[in-house]
Amino acid sequence: MSLLAVEGLNAWYDRSHVVQGVSFAVPEGGVTALLGRNGAGKTTTLKAIMGLVRRRSGSVRLAGQPVDGLPTHAVARAGVAYVPETRGVFPSLTVRENLAVAMRGAGAEGWTLERVYGLFPRLAERSESGGGTLSGGEQQMLVIARALLTNARLLILDEPTEGLAPTVIREIGACLATLKTEGLSTLLVEQNFAFATALADRVVVMGKGRVRWEGETERLSDDPAVMHGWLGL
Amino acid sequence: MALTDPAFVAIQVLNAFQLASLLFLLSVGLSVVFGLMNFINLAHGTLYMVGAYVGYAVAQASGSFWLALVLAPVAVALLGAILHWLLLARLQAANPMKQVLATFGLIFMGLDAVRWVWGSQSHGLEAPAGLDGSVTLLGQTYPVYRLFVIAVGAAVAVGLYLVLERTRLGARVRAGVDDRDMAAALGIDIGRLFFGVFCLGCGLAGLAGVVAAPVLSVYPGMNMSVLVLALIVVVVGGPGSLSGAVIGSLLIALVQTFGQVFAPALASVAIYAAMAIVLLVRPGGLIPLKGRS
């Protein structure tokens, strides 16, 4: 059974029908990349899954349980951690507070402050700094760490490499690869094709609000129509 | 009597602190609720008035100011919970004009309700024994009760600071003010948080009412002048933050108090002028919201 199953998802942004009957699945474990050009509807798809768009329809299931129709905080508590494109660092909270607000009294085996500080030593160094003072790379580390602390079953990342320097992108990539080997399930939206395909086992390609291709990453390059037509490569 | 007389200036500063204390109690709830949900509650002043009346009624019935000081805020917080449940929860997704009109309507319902129960005349509430005397400060006598009002405001400010800055719950409130959607995406139930903050803010408005009653009298319409001042404090201080409410209250109270002493005819203009200057220099208020552009 898929961890996340999206079926016939529709979402509207103001009056435009941005997501039109999108269906795809994210298996348990591994990284699934959601690719497509700007305006393909990727971000709106993620927001619709999280209940962050006003008007949506269709079915979203997490491990078989329906989560469509739930308010955003209930989707999060059901086990989905969402890191938006804008990252969503709380600027008036310190790094430590940004992390603490996400913790929901999990058991000993879950993510702890020590464990995320181990994964991102930079955050431990800056733990008392204000969220608004972090560099782009530190912000991205913080929001990934914060998402992990919710002990979610599925991590959703929207454009984690956007605006970051190549060295920082490599660092984030290494961290996501580590998380993948630890068995975390991730849904990754990314414009950086090389970054996404290096991490992802499966790829879902969206174009003009619909799913245009879905399959294993290595088979994507066999399909020049998709590569050229929907990814512009 | 002029700015050259240190004793006179000190007394006016104390008067300003006393007014600032009341304005703070009123505006902090208004401010944080606005920061969290962009919700404008024009009936906040009405809750202050209800707090004063409930305090007056409890003190009349029991003979105890202290019981009134405890029960009035609790009663007003409960009233806030009922209002939220019956009306405001349904307006949260609605456009701001509906909130303004609905809460504006509550102002008139509140006015008639207190007239109906307590009549149109004004009532006095006496300061309790121990706080009803005066002390001599720099050769001038000053009512002890006014110092008590300052102390209540300061104590609430310190208490709220500790909760907001030192607890995870407080961090969640600040997170919600910074970015409501992101807080929800981390599993924080913003609706419940908002409800709690709203009721606490209502209780503090009720506290302001009962604390103000021995200084100002209790009458229908006592809410109107204070509502305008509290709204100005929120705008000047910048919505959504405790420090904004503290600084805004102090600034507006100082301008109001010294304005009335030195240029009574211009005092009310001085407040609006202060607001205009602050907004020209810092459009987001003195402590603007960090998460918003």
Coordinates of C-alpha atoms in Angstrom, one line a residue:
Chain A
M1 CA 0.0 0.0 0.0
S2 CA 1.2 3.5 -0.8
L3 CA 2.0 5.8 2.0
L4 CA 0.4 8.7 0.2
A5 CA -2.3 8.1 -2.4
V6 CA -3.7 11.1 -4.2
E7 CA -6.7 10.5 -6.5
G8 CA -8.5 12.9 -8.7
L9 CA -7.2 16.0 -6.8
N10 CA -8.5 19.3 -8.0
A11 CA -7.5 22.7 -6.6
W12 CA -8.2 26.2 -7.5
Y13 CA -6.1 29.3 -7.0
D14 CA -8.5 32.2 -7.0
R15 CA -10.6 31.3 -10.1
S16 CA -8.1 29.4 -12.1
H17 CA -8.3 25.6 -12.0
V18 CA -4.6 25.0 -11.3
V19 CA -4.7 21.3 -10.3
Q20 CA -6.9 19.2 -12.6
G21 CA -7.6 15.7 -11.5
V22 CA -4.2 14.8 -10.3
S23 CA -3.5 11.2 -9.2
F24 CA -0.2 9.8 -8.0
A25 CA 1.2 7.7 -5.2
V26 CA 4.2 8.0 -2.9
P27 CA 5.5 4.6 -1.7
E28 CA 6.6 4.0 1.9
G29 CA 10.3 4.7 2.1
G30 CA 12.4 6.4 -0.5
V31 CA 12.1 9.7 -2.4
T32 CA 9.5 10.6 -4.9
A33 CA 10.2 13.7 -7.0
L34 CA 7.3 15.8 -8.4
L35 CA 8.8 17.6 -11.4
G36 CA 7.5 20.1 -14.0
R37 CA 7.9 23.5 -15.3
N38 CA 7.0 26.7 -13.5
G39 CA 3.2 27.0 -13.3
A40 CA 2.6 23.2 -13.7
G41 CA 0.6 23.1 -10.5
K42 CA 3.2 21.4 -8.3
T43 CA 3.1 23.8 -5.3
T44 CA -0.7 24.0 -5.4
T45 CA -0.8 20.2 -5.4
L46 CA 1.3 20.2 -2.2
K47 CA -0.9 23.0 -0.6
A48 CA -4.0 21.1 -1.5
I49 CA -2.7 17.9 0.1
M50 CA -2.0 20.0 3.3
G51 CA -5.4 21.7 3.2
L52 CA -3.9 25.1 2.6
V53 CA -6.0 26.0 -0.4
R54 CA -9.5 27.2 0.1
R55 CA -11.1 25.2 -2.8
R56 CA -10.2 21.7 -3.5
S57 CA -11.7 18.3 -4.2
G58 CA -10.6 14.7 -4.6
S59 CA -9.2 12.1 -2.4
V60 CA -5.9 12.2 -0.4
R61 CA -5.1 9.2 1.8
L62 CA -2.2 8.7 4.2
A63 CA -1.5 5.0 4.8
G64 CA -5.1 4.3 3.8
Q65 CA -6.6 6.9 6.1
P66 CA -8.4 9.8 4.3
V67 CA -6.9 13.2 5.2
D68 CA -8.7 15.3 2.6
G69 CA -11.1 17.6 4.2
L70 CA -9.1 17.8 7.4
P71 CA -7.8 21.2 8.6
T72 CA -4.1 21.7 8.0
H73 CA -3.0 21.0 11.6
A74 CA -4.8 17.7 11.5
V75 CA -3.1 16.6 8.3
A76 CA 0.2 17.5 10.0
R77 CA -0.7 15.5 13.1
A78 CA -1.7 12.5 10.9
G79 CA 1.9 12.4 9.9
V80 CA 2.7 14.8 7.1
A81 CA 5.4 17.4 7.5
Y82 CA 5.4 20.2 4.9
V83 CA 8.3 22.6 4.1
P84 CA 7.0 25.3 1.8
E85 CA 9.0 27.0 -0.9
T86 CA 9.1 30.1 1.3
R87 CA 10.7 27.9 4.0
G88 CA 8.5 29.3 6.7
V89 CA 11.1 30.1 9.4
F90 CA 9.4 32.0 12.2
P91 CA 11.6 35.1 12.3
S92 CA 10.7 36.3 15.8
L93 CA 11.6 32.9 17.3
T94 CA 15.1 31.7 18.0
V95 CA 16.4 28.6 16.2
R96 CA 15.7 26.5 19.3
E97 CA 12.2 27.9 19.6
N98 CA 11.5 27.3 15.9
L99 CA 12.4 23.6 16.6
A100 CA 10.6 23.4 19.9
V101 CA 7.2 24.5 18.6
A102 CA 7.2 21.5 16.3
M103 CA 7.7 18.9 19.0
R104 CA 4.6 17.1 20.2
G105 CA 6.0 15.0 23.0
A106 CA 7.1 12.0 20.9
G107 CA 8.4 8.8 22.3
A108 CA 12.1 8.0 22.8
E109 CA 12.6 6.5 19.4
G110 CA 11.5 9.6 17.5
W111 CA 13.4 12.6 16.5
T112 CA 14.9 14.7 19.4
L113 CA 16.6 18.0 19.5
E114 CA 19.9 16.3 20.1
R115 CA 19.4 14.1 17.0
V116 CA 18.6 17.0 14.7
Y117 CA 21.5 19.0 16.1
G118 CA 23.7 16.0 15.3
L119 CA 22.4 16.0 11.7
F120 CA 22.9 19.8 11.4
P121 CA 25.7 20.9 13.7
R122 CA 25.3 24.5 12.3
L123 CA 21.9 24.7 14.0
A124 CA 23.3 23.8 17.4
E125 CA 25.9 26.6 17.0
R126 CA 23.1 29.1 16.2
S127 CA 20.5 27.7 18.6
E128 CA 19.9 31.0 20.3
S129 CA 20.0 33.2 17.2
G130 CA 16.8 34.8 15.9
G131 CA 15.2 32.9 13.0
G132 CA 15.2 36.1 11.0
T133 CA 19.0 36.3 11.1
L134 CA 19.8 33.0 9.4
S135 CA 21.3 32.6 5.9
G136 CA 19.3 30.8 3.2
G137 CA 21.1 27.5 3.8
E138 CA 20.7 27.7 7.6
Q139 CA 17.0 28.5 7.1
Q140 CA 16.6 25.4 4.9
M141 CA 18.4 23.2 7.5
L142 CA 16.2 24.6 10.2
V143 CA 12.9 23.9 8.4
I144 CA 14.0 20.4 7.5
A145 CA 15.1 19.8 11.1
R146 CA 11.8 21.2 12.3
A147 CA 9.8 19.0 10.0
L148 CA 11.7 16.0 11.3
L149 CA 10.9 16.9 14.9
T150 CA 7.2 16.5 14.1
N151 CA 8.1 12.8 13.6
A152 CA 6.1 12.7 10.4
R153 CA 5.8 9.6 8.2
L154 CA 6.0 11.7 5.1
L155 CA 8.3 14.7 4.5
I156 CA 7.1 17.1 1.8
L157 CA 9.7 19.5 0.5
D158 CA 9.0 22.3 -1.9
E159 CA 12.1 23.6 -3.8
P160 CA 14.6 23.1 -1.0
T161 CA 17.5 24.2 -3.2
E162 CA 16.0 27.4 -4.5
G163 CA 18.3 30.3 -4.1
L164 CA 21.1 28.4 -2.4
A165 CA 24.8 28.3 -3.2
P166 CA 26.1 25.1 -4.8
T167 CA 28.1 24.1 -1.7
V168 CA 25.0 24.4 0.4
I169 CA 22.9 22.5 -2.1
R170 CA 25.4 19.6 -1.8
E171 CA 25.1 19.8 1.9
I172 CA 21.3 19.6 1.8
G173 CA 21.5 16.8 -0.7
A174 CA 23.8 14.8 1.5
C175 CA 21.5 15.2 4.4
L176 CA 18.4 14.1 2.4
A177 CA 20.4 11.1 1.2
T178 CA 21.1 10.2 4.8
L179 CA 17.5 10.6 5.7
K180 CA 16.6 8.3 2.8
T181 CA 18.9 5.6 4.0
E182 CA 17.2 5.8 7.4
G183 CA 13.9 5.0 5.7
L184 CA 12.2 8.4 5.7
S185 CA 9.6 8.8 2.9
T186 CA 9.9 12.1 1.0
L187 CA 7.9 13.9 -1.6
L188 CA 10.2 16.4 -3.3
V189 CA 9.2 19.2 -5.6
E190 CA 12.3 20.5 -7.4
Q191 CA 13.3 22.7 -10.3
N192 CA 16.9 21.5 -10.0
F193 CA 16.6 18.3 -12.2
A194 CA 20.0 16.9 -11.4
F195 CA 19.5 17.3 -7.7
A196 CA 16.0 15.7 -7.8
T197 CA 16.9 12.7 -10.0
A198 CA 20.0 12.0 -8.0
L199 CA 17.8 11.5 -4.9
A200 CA 14.6 10.2 -6.2
D201 CA 13.6 6.6 -6.9
R202 CA 10.4 7.6 -8.5
V203 CA 9.4 10.6 -10.6
V204 CA 6.0 12.2 -11.2
V205 CA 5.9 14.7 -14.0
M206 CA 3.2 17.4 -14.0
G207 CA 2.4 19.8 -16.8
K208 CA -0.5 22.3 -17.1
G209 CA -2.2 21.0 -14.0
R210 CA -2.2 17.3 -14.8
V211 CA 0.1 14.3 -14.3
R212 CA 1.9 13.6 -17.6
W213 CA 4.3 10.8 -16.6
E214 CA 4.9 8.6 -13.5
G215 CA 7.5 6.0 -13.1
E216 CA 11.0 5.0 -12.0
T217 CA 13.7 7.7 -12.2
E218 CA 16.0 5.7 -14.6
R219 CA 13.2 5.2 -17.1
L220 CA 12.5 9.0 -17.4
S221 CA 15.3 9.6 -19.8
D222 CA 13.9 6.9 -22.1
D223 CA 11.0 9.1 -22.8
P224 CA 12.2 12.1 -24.9
A225 CA 8.6 13.4 -25.3
V226 CA 8.3 13.8 -21.6
M227 CA 11.8 15.1 -21.1
H228 CA 11.4 17.7 -23.8
G229 CA 7.7 18.4 -23.8
W230 CA 7.0 18.7 -20.1
L231 CA 10.4 19.3 -18.5
G232 CA 12.0 21.4 -21.3
L233 CA 15.2 19.4 -21.2
Chain B
M1 CA 3.5 74.3 37.7
A2 CA 5.6 73.6 34.7
L3 CA 8.1 71.3 33.3
T4 CA 10.8 72.9 35.5
D5 CA 9.1 71.6 38.6
P6 CA 10.5 68.0 39.0
A7 CA 7.8 67.0 41.5
F8 CA 5.0 68.1 39.1
V9 CA 6.6 66.3 36.2
A10 CA 7.0 63.1 38.3
I11 CA 3.4 63.1 39.3
Q12 CA 2.3 63.5 35.6
V13 CA 4.6 60.7 34.6
L14 CA 2.9 58.5 37.3
N15 CA -0.5 59.5 35.9
A16 CA 0.7 58.6 32.5
F17 CA 1.9 55.2 33.7
Q18 CA -1.4 54.6 35.3
L19 CA -3.2 55.4 32.0
A20 CA -0.6 53.3 30.2
S21 CA -1.3 50.4 32.5
L22 CA -5.0 50.4 31.7
L23 CA -4.3 50.9 28.0
F24 CA -1.9 48.0 28.0
L25 CA -4.4 45.7 29.7
L26 CA -6.9 46.6 27.0
S27 CA -4.8 46.6 24.0
V28 CA -2.6 43.6 24.5
G29 CA -5.5 41.1 23.8
L30 CA -6.7 43.2 20.9
S31 CA -3.2 43.3 19.5
V32 CA -2.3 39.6 19.8
V33 CA -5.7 38.5 18.5
F34 CA -5.2 40.8 15.5
G35 CA -1.7 39.5 14.9
L36 CA -2.9 35.9 15.1
M37 CA -6.0 36.0 13.0
N38 CA -6.3 39.5 11.5
F39 CA -9.4 39.7 13.6
I40 CA -10.7 43.1 14.6
N41 CA -12.9 43.1 17.7
L42 CA -14.5 46.5 18.1
A43 CA -16.4 45.1 21.1
H44 CA -13.2 44.9 23.1
G45 CA -14.0 48.2 24.8
T46 CA -17.5 46.9 25.6
L47 CA -15.9 43.9 27.4
Y48 CA -13.9 46.5 29.4
M49 CA -17.2 48.2 30.3
V50 CA -18.8 44.9 31.2
G51 CA -15.8 44.1 33.4
A52 CA -16.3 47.4 35.3
Y53 CA -20.0 46.8 35.8
V54 CA -19.5 43.2 36.9
G55 CA -16.8 44.4 39.3
Y56 CA -19.1 47.0 40.6
A57 CA -22.0 44.5 41.1
V58 CA -19.8 41.9 42.8
A59 CA -18.3 44.6 45.1
Q60 CA -21.8 45.9 45.9
A61 CA -23.1 42.4 46.7
S62 CA -20.1 41.0 48.5
G63 CA -18.5 44.1 49.9
S64 CA -15.2 42.9 48.6
F65 CA -13.2 44.7 46.0
W66 CA -10.8 41.8 45.9
L67 CA -13.5 39.3 45.0
A68 CA -14.6 41.7 42.2
L69 CA -11.0 41.9 41.0
V70 CA -11.0 38.1 40.6
L71 CA -14.5 37.5 39.4
A72 CA -15.0 40.3 36.9
P73 CA -12.1 39.1 34.6
V74 CA -13.3 35.5 34.8
A75 CA -16.9 36.6 33.9
V76 CA -15.7 38.7 31.0
A77 CA -13.5 35.8 29.7
L78 CA -16.5 33.6 29.8
L79 CA -18.5 36.2 28.0
G80 CA -15.7 36.3 25.4
A81 CA -15.9 32.5 25.1
I82 CA -19.7 32.7 24.5
L83 CA -19.3 35.5 21.9
H84 CA -16.6 33.5 20.2
W85 CA -18.7 30.4 20.1
L86 CA -22.0 32.1 19.0
L87 CA -20.6 34.7 16.6
L88 CA -17.0 35.3 16.1
A89 CA -16.0 31.7 15.1
R90 CA -18.4 32.0 12.2
L91 CA -16.8 35.3 11.1
Q92 CA -13.2 34.2 11.1
A93 CA -13.2 33.3 7.4
A94 CA -15.5 36.1 6.5
N95 CA -14.2 39.4 5.2
P96 CA -13.0 42.1 7.7
M97 CA -16.0 44.3 7.0
K98 CA -18.3 41.6 8.4
Q99 CA -16.2 41.4 11.6
V100 CA -16.2 45.2 11.9
L101 CA -20.0 45.4 11.5
A102 CA -20.8 42.5 13.7
T103 CA -18.5 43.7 16.6
F104 CA -19.7 47.3 16.0
G105 CA -23.2 46.0 16.6
L106 CA -22.1 44.4 19.8
I107 CA -21.0 47.8 21.1
F108 CA -24.7 49.0 20.9
M109 CA -26.0 45.8 22.4
G110 CA -23.5 46.1 25.2
L111 CA -24.5 49.8 25.9
D112 CA -28.2 48.9 26.1
A113 CA -27.6 45.8 28.1
V114 CA -25.8 47.8 30.9
R115 CA -28.4 50.6 30.8
W116 CA -31.1 48.0 31.1
V117 CA -29.5 46.2 34.1
W118 CA -27.7 49.1 35.9
G119 CA -29.5 52.3 34.6
S120 CA -28.0 55.3 32.8
Q121 CA -26.5 57.0 35.8
S122 CA -22.8 56.5 36.7
H123 CA -21.7 54.4 39.6
G124 CA -18.6 54.7 41.7
L125 CA -16.5 51.8 43.0
E126 CA -14.4 52.6 46.1
A127 CA -10.8 51.6 46.4
P128 CA -10.4 48.8 49.0
A129 CA -9.0 49.5 52.4
G130 CA -5.3 49.8 52.3
L131 CA -5.3 51.2 48.8
D132 CA -7.7 54.1 49.5
G133 CA -5.2 56.5 51.1
S134 CA -2.4 58.6 49.6
V135 CA 1.3 58.8 49.9
T136 CA 3.6 61.8 49.7
L137 CA 6.0 61.7 46.8
L138 CA 8.4 64.6 46.3
G139 CA 6.2 66.8 48.5
Q140 CA 3.0 66.0 46.6
T141 CA 0.3 63.7 47.7
Y142 CA -0.5 60.9 45.4
P143 CA -3.3 58.3 45.7
V144 CA -2.0 54.8 46.6
Y145 CA -4.7 53.2 44.3
R146 CA -3.1 54.8 41.2
L147 CA 0.2 53.1 42.2
F148 CA -1.8 49.9 42.5
V149 CA -3.1 50.3 38.9
I150 CA 0.5 50.7 37.7
A151 CA 1.5 47.6 39.6
V152 CA -1.3 45.5 38.1
G153 CA -0.4 46.5 34.6
A154 CA 3.3 45.9 35.2
A155 CA 2.6 42.5 36.8
V156 CA 0.4 41.4 33.9
A157 CA 3.1 42.5 31.4
V158 CA 5.8 40.5 33.3
G159 CA 3.5 37.5 33.5
L160 CA 2.6 37.6 29.8
Y161 CA 6.3 38.1 29.0
L162 CA 7.2 35.0 30.9
V163 CA 4.5 32.9 29.2
L164 CA 5.1 34.2 25.7
E165 CA 8.9 34.2 25.8
R166 CA 9.7 31.3 28.1
T167 CA 7.1 28.6 27.4
R168 CA 6.5 26.4 24.4
L169 CA 2.9 27.5 24.4
G170 CA 4.0 31.1 24.2
A171 CA 6.4 30.2 21.4
R172 CA 3.5 28.6 19.5
V173 CA 1.5 31.8 19.9
R174 CA 4.4 33.9 18.5
A175 CA 4.9 31.3 15.7
G176 CA 1.2 31.7 14.8
V177 CA 1.5 35.5 14.7
D178 CA 4.6 35.2 12.4
D179 CA 3.1 32.7 10.0
R180 CA -0.3 31.1 10.6
D181 CA -0.2 28.6 7.8
M182 CA 3.2 27.4 8.6
A183 CA 2.3 26.9 12.3
A184 CA -0.7 24.9 11.2
A185 CA 1.5 22.8 8.9
L186 CA 3.5 21.8 12.0
G187 CA 0.4 20.5 13.7
I188 CA -0.4 23.6 15.8
D189 CA -4.2 24.0 16.1
I190 CA -4.4 27.8 15.4
G191 CA -8.2 27.9 16.0
R192 CA -7.8 26.6 19.5
L193 CA -4.8 28.8 20.2
F194 CA -6.8 31.8 18.9
F195 CA -9.7 30.9 21.2
G196 CA -7.4 30.7 24.2
V197 CA -5.7 34.0 23.4
F198 CA -9.0 35.6 22.6
C199 CA -10.6 34.6 26.0
L200 CA -7.4 35.7 27.9
G201 CA -7.5 39.0 26.1
C202 CA -11.2 39.4 27.0
G203 CA -10.4 38.6 30.6
L204 CA -7.7 41.3 30.6
A205 CA -10.1 43.8 29.2
G206 CA -12.4 42.9 32.1
L207 CA -9.5 43.3 34.5
A208 CA -8.8 46.7 33.0
G209 CA -12.5 47.6 33.6
V210 CA -12.6 46.6 37.2
V211 CA -9.2 48.2 38.0
A212 CA -10.3 51.4 36.3
A213 CA -13.6 51.6 38.1
P214 CA -12.3 53.3 41.3
V215 CA -10.4 55.9 39.2
L216 CA -12.8 56.6 36.5
S217 CA -16.5 56.1 37.2
V218 CA -18.6 53.3 35.8
Y219 CA -21.2 54.5 33.2
P220 CA -22.7 53.4 29.9
G221 CA -20.4 54.6 27.2
M222 CA -17.2 54.4 29.3
N223 CA -16.0 52.0 26.6
M224 CA -16.0 54.4 23.7
S225 CA -13.1 56.8 24.5
V226 CA -11.0 53.9 25.7
L227 CA -11.7 51.7 22.6
V228 CA -10.3 54.5 20.4
L229 CA -7.2 54.8 22.5
A230 CA -6.7 51.1 22.6
L231 CA -7.0 50.9 18.8
I232 CA -4.5 53.7 18.5
V233 CA -2.1 51.8 20.8
V234 CA -2.4 48.7 18.6
V235 CA -1.7 50.7 15.4
V236 CA 1.2 52.7 17.0
G237 CA 2.8 49.8 18.8
G238 CA 2.4 47.4 15.9
P239 CA -0.1 44.6 16.1
G240 CA 0.8 41.1 17.4
S241 CA 3.5 41.8 20.0
L242 CA 3.6 42.2 23.7
S243 CA 6.4 44.8 23.4
G244 CA 4.4 46.7 20.9
A245 CA 1.5 46.9 23.3
V246 CA 3.8 48.0 26.1
I247 CA 5.6 50.7 24.1
G248 CA 2.4 51.9 22.3
S249 CA 0.6 52.2 25.7
L250 CA 3.4 54.2 27.3
L251 CA 3.7 56.5 24.3
I252 CA 0.0 57.2 23.9
A253 CA -0.5 57.6 27.7
L254 CA 2.4 60.1 27.9
V255 CA 1.2 62.1 24.9
Q256 CA -2.4 62.1 26.3
T257 CA -1.4 63.0 29.9
F258 CA 1.1 65.8 29.1
G259 CA -1.1 67.0 26.2
Q260 CA -4.0 67.5 28.7
V261 CA -1.7 69.3 31.1
F262 CA 0.0 71.7 28.7
A263 CA -2.5 72.1 25.9
P264 CA -5.9 70.7 26.9
A265 CA -7.5 72.0 23.7
L266 CA -4.9 70.1 21.6
A267 CA -4.7 66.9 23.7
S268 CA -6.8 64.7 21.5
V269 CA -5.2 66.1 18.4
A270 CA -1.8 65.3 19.9
I271 CA -2.6 61.6 20.0
Y272 CA -3.6 61.5 16.4
A273 CA -0.6 63.5 15.5
A274 CA 1.6 61.1 17.4
M275 CA -0.1 58.2 15.5
A276 CA 0.4 59.9 12.2
I277 CA 4.1 60.6 12.8
V278 CA 4.7 57.0 13.9
L279 CA 3.0 55.7 10.8
L280 CA 4.8 58.0 8.5
V281 CA 8.2 56.9 9.9
R282 CA 7.3 53.3 10.6
P283 CA 4.2 52.2 8.7
G284 CA 4.1 48.8 10.5
G285 CA 4.1 50.4 13.9
L286 CA 7.0 50.7 16.4
I287 CA 7.4 46.9 16.6
P288 CA 6.3 45.7 13.2
L289 CA 5.3 42.1 12.5
K290 CA 8.4 40.2 11.3
G291 CA 6.7 37.5 9.3
R292 CA 4.7 39.9 7.1
S293 CA 5.9 42.0 4.2

